[in-house]
Amino acid sequence: QVQLVESGGGLVQAGGSLRLSCAASGRTFSGYVMGWFRQAPGKEREFVAAISWSSGRTYYADSAKDRFTITRDNARNTVYLKMNSLKTEDTDVYYCAFQLGGNPARKNDYTYWGQGTQVTGSS
């Protein structure tokens, strides 16, 4: 059974940085893609970034490509999302997810999801 556990969320002042972690377990992840999504109350869950476990190829939403960086540590089965220059509008619950195939930016192509971690940007 695949398990994804996010951590690293919290309260951060606007302009600050935060690094989210997603520890994955339960199967071999090589050859597949891990992604980060965000969701505000009452809104659709939206794509932030994704990374291929094998090649390290990365994918970003336009809103994330200048400030966020996704990386992975294959030995630890952990994916990270480093967020810089945080804004108050980055306040959301952030989820990591794992897909077996499909479009890395499409949430419906992800099969497994973590429980989410809250990120709050304060002014």
Tab-separated table of N, CA and C in Angstrom:
chain	number	residue	atom	x	y	z
A	1	GLN	N	0.840	-1.180	0.000
A	1	GLN	CA	0.000	0.000	0.000
A	1	GLN	C	0.885	1.243	0.000
A	2	VAL	N	0.661	2.116	-0.964
A	2	VAL	CA	1.451	3.335	-1.053
A	2	VAL	C	1.034	4.299	0.053
A	3	GLN	N	2.018	4.858	0.714
A	3	GLN	CA	1.762	5.894	1.714
A	3	GLN	C	2.595	7.117	1.396
A	4	LEU	N	1.977	8.268	1.470
A	4	LEU	CA	2.651	9.544	1.246
A	4	LEU	C	2.402	10.409	2.469
A	5	VAL	N	3.474	10.879	3.084
A	5	VAL	CA	3.342	11.667	4.300
A	5	VAL	C	4.053	13.000	4.098
A	6	GLU	N	3.281	14.072	4.096
A	6	GLU	CA	3.842	15.406	3.939
A	6	GLU	C	4.222	15.985	5.294
A	7	SER	N	5.200	16.868	5.264
A	7	SER	CA	5.593	17.604	6.461
A	7	SER	C	6.260	18.904	6.021
A	8	GLY	N	6.461	19.784	6.980
A	8	GLY	CA	7.192	21.007	6.704
A	8	GLY	C	6.343	22.243	6.550
A	9	GLY	N	5.037	22.092	6.589
A	9	GLY	CA	4.186	23.253	6.482
A	9	GLY	C	4.256	24.107	7.741
A	10	GLY	N	3.664	25.290	7.659
A	10	GLY	CA	3.657	26.172	8.821
A	10	GLY	C	3.325	27.592	8.437
A	11	LEU	N	3.551	28.458	9.399
A	11	LEU	CA	3.303	29.890	9.218
A	11	LEU	C	4.621	30.573	8.872
A	12	VAL	N	4.609	31.364	7.827
A	12	VAL	CA	5.831	32.042	7.415
A	12	VAL	C	5.478	33.443	6.945
A	13	GLN	N	6.353	34.380	7.237
A	13	GLN	CA	6.103	35.749	6.806
A	13	GLN	C	6.271	35.889	5.297
A	14	ALA	N	5.533	36.799	4.739
A	14	ALA	CA	5.662	37.082	3.307
A	14	ALA	C	7.121	37.403	2.996
A	15	GLY	N	7.607	36.792	1.922
A	15	GLY	CA	9.005	36.956	1.550
A	15	GLY	C	9.905	35.869	2.078
A	16	GLY	N	9.387	35.078	3.000
A	16	GLY	CA	10.174	34.014	3.585
A	16	GLY	C	10.166	32.748	2.742
A	17	SER	N	10.818	31.713	3.284
A	17	SER	CA	10.943	30.439	2.574
A	17	SER	C	10.470	29.293	3.448
A	18	LEU	N	10.120	28.208	2.758
A	18	LEU	CA	9.660	27.009	3.447
A	18	LEU	C	10.011	25.824	2.557
A	19	ARG	N	10.334	24.690	3.183
A	19	ARG	CA	10.564	23.482	2.407
A	19	ARG	C	9.620	22.392	2.875
A	20	LEU	N	8.805	21.929	1.967
A	20	LEU	CA	7.905	20.817	2.251
A	20	LEU	C	8.580	19.504	1.873
A	21	SER	N	8.273	18.462	2.632
A	21	SER	CA	8.786	17.128	2.349
A	21	SER	C	7.624	16.166	2.160
A	22	CYS	N	7.851	15.183	1.322
A	22	CYS	CA	6.867	14.121	1.123
A	22	CYS	C	7.623	12.793	1.153
A	23	ALA	N	7.432	12.043	2.231
A	23	ALA	CA	8.073	10.741	2.377
A	23	ALA	C	7.151	9.671	1.806
A	24	ALA	N	7.672	8.905	0.862
A	24	ALA	CA	6.869	7.903	0.173
A	24	ALA	C	7.315	6.498	0.556
A	25	SER	N	6.360	5.588	0.653
A	25	SER	CA	6.676	4.195	0.975
A	25	SER	C	5.626	3.280	0.372
A	26	GLY	N	5.947	2.004	0.306
A	26	GLY	CA	4.962	1.018	-0.086
A	26	GLY	C	5.161	0.380	-1.436
A	27	ARG	N	6.078	0.926	-2.245
A	27	ARG	CA	6.327	0.314	-3.553
A	27	ARG	C	7.572	0.943	-4.155
A	28	THR	N	7.927	0.465	-5.322
A	28	THR	CA	9.013	1.068	-6.081
A	28	THR	C	8.477	2.266	-6.852
A	29	PHE	N	9.191	3.393	-6.758
A	29	PHE	CA	8.696	4.599	-7.382
A	29	PHE	C	9.461	4.961	-8.660
A	30	SER	N	10.542	4.258	-8.893
A	30	SER	CA	11.346	4.537	-10.073
A	30	SER	C	10.501	4.396	-11.331
A	31	GLY	N	10.652	5.369	-12.236
A	31	GLY	CA	9.918	5.323	-13.486
A	31	GLY	C	8.604	6.067	-13.455
A	32	TYR	N	8.244	6.563	-12.302
A	32	TYR	CA	6.969	7.250	-12.165
A	32	TYR	C	7.183	8.690	-11.719
A	33	VAL	N	6.068	9.385	-11.511
A	33	VAL	CA	6.111	10.821	-11.253
A	33	VAL	C	5.461	11.137	-9.912
A	34	MET	N	6.082	12.057	-9.193
A	34	MET	CA	5.501	12.601	-7.957
A	34	MET	C	5.184	14.061	-8.190
A	35	GLY	N	4.071	14.502	-7.644
A	35	GLY	CA	3.662	15.878	-7.837
A	35	GLY	C	3.261	16.549	-6.549
A	36	TRP	N	3.247	17.874	-6.601
A	36	TRP	CA	2.715	18.703	-5.512
A	36	TRP	C	1.529	19.496	-6.057
A	37	PHE	N	0.483	19.546	-5.250
A	37	PHE	CA	-0.706	20.309	-5.575
A	37	PHE	C	-1.057	21.189	-4.385
A	38	ARG	N	-1.900	22.178	-4.620
A	38	ARG	CA	-2.347	23.058	-3.550
A	38	ARG	C	-3.841	23.261	-3.679
A	39	GLN	N	-4.446	23.516	-2.528
A	39	GLN	CA	-5.889	23.697	-2.535
A	39	GLN	C	-6.305	24.653	-1.434
A	40	ALA	N	-7.093	25.652	-1.810
A	40	ALA	CA	-7.697	26.570	-0.852
A	40	ALA	C	-9.128	26.115	-0.601
A	41	PRO	N	-9.690	26.470	0.550
A	41	PRO	CA	-11.064	26.071	0.861
A	41	PRO	C	-12.030	26.517	-0.230
A	42	GLY	N	-12.840	25.582	-0.692
A	42	GLY	CA	-13.850	25.908	-1.682
A	42	GLY	C	-13.347	26.030	-3.099
A	43	LYS	N	-12.062	25.735	-3.294
A	43	LYS	CA	-11.492	25.868	-4.635
A	43	LYS	C	-10.991	24.516	-5.128
A	44	GLU	N	-10.735	24.461	-6.428
A	44	GLU	CA	-10.197	23.246	-7.022
A	44	GLU	C	-8.741	23.044	-6.584
A	45	ARG	N	-8.375	21.786	-6.478
A	45	ARG	CA	-6.976	21.467	-6.213
A	45	ARG	C	-6.190	21.753	-7.494
A	46	GLU	N	-5.090	22.470	-7.366
A	46	GLU	CA	-4.360	22.868	-8.560
A	46	GLU	C	-2.898	22.429	-8.516
A	47	PHE	N	-2.398	22.207	-9.688
A	47	PHE	CA	-1.039	21.709	-9.859
A	47	PHE	C	-0.010	22.771	-9.497
A	48	VAL	N	1.066	22.332	-8.834
A	48	VAL	CA	2.170	23.216	-8.505
A	48	VAL	C	3.442	22.777	-9.239
A	49	ALA	N	3.849	21.529	-9.023
A	49	ALA	CA	5.095	21.036	-9.614
A	49	ALA	C	5.092	19.519	-9.588
A	50	ALA	N	5.922	18.916	-10.437
A	50	ALA	CA	6.061	17.468	-10.459
A	50	ALA	C	7.476	17.107	-10.872
A	51	ILE	N	7.875	15.873	-10.539
A	51	ILE	CA	9.221	15.422	-10.860
A	51	ILE	C	9.208	13.939	-11.179
A	52	SER	N	10.014	13.548	-12.142
A	52	SER	CA	10.181	12.143	-12.457
A	52	SER	C	11.196	11.539	-11.489
A	53	TRP	N	10.827	10.408	-10.866
A	53	TRP	CA	11.747	9.765	-9.938
A	53	TRP	C	13.036	9.343	-10.647
A	54	SER	N	12.922	8.863	-11.877
A	54	SER	CA	14.095	8.298	-12.539
A	54	SER	C	14.992	9.354	-13.155
A	55	SER	N	14.394	10.216	-13.977
A	55	SER	CA	15.194	11.159	-14.754
A	55	SER	C	15.431	12.471	-14.034
A	56	GLY	N	14.565	12.787	-13.064
A	56	GLY	CA	14.658	14.081	-12.404
A	56	GLY	C	14.027	15.206	-13.211
A	57	ARG	N	13.409	14.879	-14.325
A	57	ARG	CA	12.753	15.923	-15.117
A	57	ARG	C	11.675	16.582	-14.282
A	58	THR	N	11.598	17.900	-14.375
A	58	THR	CA	10.654	18.644	-13.558
A	58	THR	C	9.602	19.345	-14.413
A	59	TYR	N	8.469	19.584	-13.793
A	59	TYR	CA	7.340	20.256	-14.428
A	59	TYR	C	6.826	21.282	-13.430
A	60	TYR	N	6.479	22.463	-13.907
A	60	TYR	CA	6.008	23.519	-13.019
A	60	TYR	C	4.785	24.215	-13.589
A	61	ALA	N	3.904	24.617	-12.675
A	61	ALA	CA	2.861	25.558	-13.046
A	61	ALA	C	3.515	26.914	-13.288
A	62	ASP	N	2.916	27.718	-14.130
A	62	ASP	CA	3.479	29.042	-14.407
A	62	ASP	C	3.638	29.857	-13.132
A	63	SER	N	2.731	29.677	-12.212
A	63	SER	CA	2.764	30.461	-10.973
A	63	SER	C	3.890	30.029	-10.046
A	64	ALA	N	4.466	28.861	-10.319
A	64	ALA	CA	5.467	28.313	-9.402
A	64	ALA	C	6.888	28.349	-9.955
A	65	LYS	N	7.048	28.448	-11.252
A	65	LYS	CA	8.354	28.208	-11.848
A	65	LYS	C	9.426	29.192	-11.427
A	66	ASP	N	9.071	30.366	-11.019
A	66	ASP	CA	10.094	31.347	-10.646
A	66	ASP	C	10.463	31.302	-9.170
A	67	ARG	N	9.601	30.709	-8.331
A	67	ARG	CA	9.816	30.769	-6.889
A	67	ARG	C	9.928	29.407	-6.216
A	68	PHE	N	9.406	28.379	-6.841
A	68	PHE	CA	9.377	27.054	-6.222
A	68	PHE	C	10.327	26.105	-6.942
A	69	THR	N	10.910	25.184	-6.182
A	69	THR	CA	11.790	24.179	-6.758
A	69	THR	C	11.427	22.807	-6.204
A	70	ILE	N	11.209	21.868	-7.087
A	70	ILE	CA	10.930	20.495	-6.674
A	70	ILE	C	12.172	19.649	-6.896
A	71	THR	N	12.491	18.838	-5.889
A	71	THR	CA	13.639	17.934	-5.975
A	71	THR	C	13.254	16.593	-5.371
A	72	ARG	N	14.104	15.598	-5.580
A	72	ARG	CA	13.837	14.309	-4.949
A	72	ARG	C	15.129	13.698	-4.458
A	73	ASP	N	14.990	12.877	-3.430
A	73	ASP	CA	16.099	12.111	-2.876
A	73	ASP	C	15.704	10.651	-3.012
A	74	ASN	N	16.240	9.999	-4.030
A	74	ASN	CA	15.826	8.624	-4.302
A	74	ASN	C	16.179	7.677	-3.154
A	75	ALA	N	17.300	7.925	-2.510
A	75	ALA	CA	17.716	7.031	-1.428
A	75	ALA	C	16.759	7.099	-0.249
A	76	ARG	N	16.170	8.257	-0.046
A	76	ARG	CA	15.236	8.438	1.069
A	76	ARG	C	13.785	8.314	0.643
A	77	ASN	N	13.546	8.091	-0.661
A	77	ASN	CA	12.164	8.067	-1.177
A	77	ASN	C	11.390	9.302	-0.747
A	78	THR	N	12.023	10.439	-0.878
A	78	THR	CA	11.413	11.692	-0.421
A	78	THR	C	11.486	12.739	-1.524
A	79	VAL	N	10.389	13.455	-1.688
A	79	VAL	CA	10.311	14.562	-2.626
A	79	VAL	C	10.144	15.848	-1.833
A	80	TYR	N	10.782	16.903	-2.296
A	80	TYR	CA	10.759	18.177	-1.593
A	80	TYR	C	10.180	19.262	-2.490
A	81	LEU	N	9.586	20.250	-1.846
A	81	LEU	CA	9.161	21.451	-2.553
A	81	LEU	C	9.694	22.638	-1.770
A	82	LYS	N	10.688	23.286	-2.344
A	82	LYS	CA	11.243	24.493	-1.728
A	82	LYS	C	10.506	25.683	-2.273
A	83	MET	N	9.958	26.469	-1.368
A	83	MET	CA	9.164	27.631	-1.751
A	83	MET	C	9.866	28.890	-1.252
A	84	ASN	N	10.218	29.748	-2.151
A	84	ASN	CA	10.882	31.006	-1.812
A	84	ASN	C	9.965	32.189	-2.080
A	85	SER	N	10.321	33.309	-1.470
A	85	SER	CA	9.556	34.557	-1.683
A	85	SER	C	8.062	34.317	-1.522
A	86	LEU	N	7.712	33.675	-0.424
A	86	LEU	CA	6.316	33.316	-0.208
A	86	LEU	C	5.447	34.552	-0.122
A	87	LYS	N	4.219	34.397	-0.624
A	87	LYS	CA	3.237	35.466	-0.608
A	87	LYS	C	2.042	35.023	0.226
A	88	THR	N	1.250	35.985	0.641
A	88	THR	CA	0.066	35.619	1.415
A	88	THR	C	-0.871	34.747	0.575
A	89	GLU	N	-0.872	34.975	-0.725
A	89	GLU	CA	-1.750	34.168	-1.586
A	89	GLU	C	-1.242	32.739	-1.799
A	90	ASP	N	-0.074	32.409	-1.271
A	90	ASP	CA	0.399	31.022	-1.294
A	90	ASP	C	-0.217	30.207	-0.169
A	91	THR	N	-1.014	30.846	0.664
A	91	THR	CA	-1.678	30.149	1.753
A	91	THR	C	-2.638	29.118	1.192
A	92	ASP	N	-2.366	27.838	1.502
A	92	ASP	CA	-3.157	26.725	0.985
A	92	ASP	C	-2.761	25.482	1.757
A	93	VAL	N	-3.516	24.427	1.546
A	93	VAL	CA	-3.065	23.099	1.951
A	93	VAL	C	-2.317	22.504	0.756
A	94	TYR	N	-1.124	22.006	1.015
A	94	TYR	CA	-0.290	21.449	-0.048
A	94	TYR	C	-0.284	19.921	0.078
A	95	TYR	N	-0.509	19.274	-1.052
A	95	TYR	CA	-0.590	17.825	-1.101
A	95	TYR	C	0.476	17.266	-2.030
A	96	CYS	N	1.082	16.164	-1.635
A	96	CYS	CA	1.894	15.439	-2.602
A	96	CYS	C	1.086	14.260	-3.124
A	97	ALA	N	1.456	13.820	-4.310
A	97	ALA	CA	0.690	12.770	-4.976
A	97	ALA	C	1.604	11.961	-5.881
A	98	PHE	N	1.169	10.745	-6.190
A	98	PHE	CA	1.961	9.819	-6.987
A	98	PHE	C	1.117	9.316	-8.155
A	99	GLN	N	1.698	9.335	-9.350
A	99	GLN	CA	0.950	8.840	-10.485
A	99	GLN	C	1.690	7.698	-11.171
A	100	LEU	N	0.917	6.792	-11.720
A	100	LEU	CA	1.466	5.641	-12.433
A	100	LEU	C	1.637	5.924	-13.911
A	101	GLY	N	1.061	7.046	-14.372
A	101	GLY	CA	1.190	7.429	-15.772
A	101	GLY	C	0.200	8.526	-16.075
A	102	GLY	N	0.452	9.256	-17.169
A	102	GLY	CA	-0.454	10.322	-17.560
A	102	GLY	C	0.232	11.666	-17.583
A	103	ASN	N	-0.575	12.697	-17.511
A	103	ASN	CA	-0.090	14.083	-17.557
A	103	ASN	C	0.333	14.518	-16.158
A	104	PRO	N	1.592	14.894	-15.965
A	104	PRO	CA	2.047	15.277	-14.624
A	104	PRO	C	1.297	16.460	-14.029
A	105	ALA	N	0.670	17.278	-14.851
A	105	ALA	CA	-0.018	18.466	-14.347
A	105	ALA	C	-1.508	18.230	-14.102
A	106	ARG	N	-1.974	17.034	-14.375
A	106	ARG	CA	-3.409	16.754	-14.299
A	106	ARG	C	-3.711	15.968	-13.041
A	107	LYS	N	-4.482	16.545	-12.134
A	107	LYS	CA	-4.692	15.911	-10.834
A	107	LYS	C	-5.429	14.584	-10.954
A	108	ASN	N	-6.288	14.439	-11.950
A	108	ASN	CA	-7.041	13.191	-12.078
A	108	ASN	C	-6.166	12.024	-12.533
A	109	ASP	N	-4.942	12.317	-12.959
A	109	ASP	CA	-4.027	11.251	-13.353
A	109	ASP	C	-3.186	10.741	-12.186
A	110	TYR	N	-3.423	11.257	-11.001
A	110	TYR	CA	-2.705	10.808	-9.816
A	110	TYR	C	-3.567	9.825	-9.037
A	111	THR	N	-2.918	8.753	-8.578
A	111	THR	CA	-3.647	7.680	-7.914
A	111	THR	C	-3.588	7.778	-6.393
A	112	TYR	N	-2.452	8.190	-5.888
A	112	TYR	CA	-2.252	8.208	-4.440
A	112	TYR	C	-1.979	9.633	-3.972
A	113	TRP	N	-2.526	9.952	-2.789
A	113	TRP	CA	-2.407	11.305	-2.243
A	113	TRP	C	-2.020	11.241	-0.775
A	114	GLY	N	-1.265	12.253	-0.360
A	114	GLY	CA	-0.987	12.412	1.055
A	114	GLY	C	-2.134	13.142	1.729
A	115	GLN	N	-1.972	13.369	3.026
A	115	GLN	CA	-3.036	13.990	3.816
A	115	GLN	C	-2.995	15.516	3.742
A	116	GLY	N	-1.896	16.060	3.246
A	116	GLY	CA	-1.785	17.506	3.109
A	116	GLY	C	-1.083	18.164	4.278
A	117	THR	N	-0.471	19.301	3.998
A	117	THR	CA	0.167	20.096	5.028
A	117	THR	C	-0.175	21.561	4.776
A	118	GLN	N	-0.515	22.265	5.843
A	118	GLN	CA	-0.974	23.647	5.719
A	118	GLN	C	0.209	24.602	5.636
A	119	VAL	N	0.148	25.477	4.653
A	119	VAL	CA	1.121	26.564	4.518
A	119	VAL	C	0.353	27.867	4.622
A	120	THR	N	0.822	28.735	5.508
A	120	THR	CA	0.161	30.024	5.704
A	120	THR	C	1.188	31.131	5.572
A	121	GLY	N	0.967	32.017	4.622
A	121	GLY	CA	1.822	33.178	4.453
A	121	GLY	C	1.183	34.370	5.144
A	122	SER	N	1.928	35.013	5.997
A	122	SER	CA	1.385	36.145	6.740
A	122	SER	C	2.017	37.445	6.266
A	123	SER	N	1.250	38.509	6.345
A	123	SER	CA	1.751	39.821	5.897
A	123	SER	C	2.405	40.556	7.044
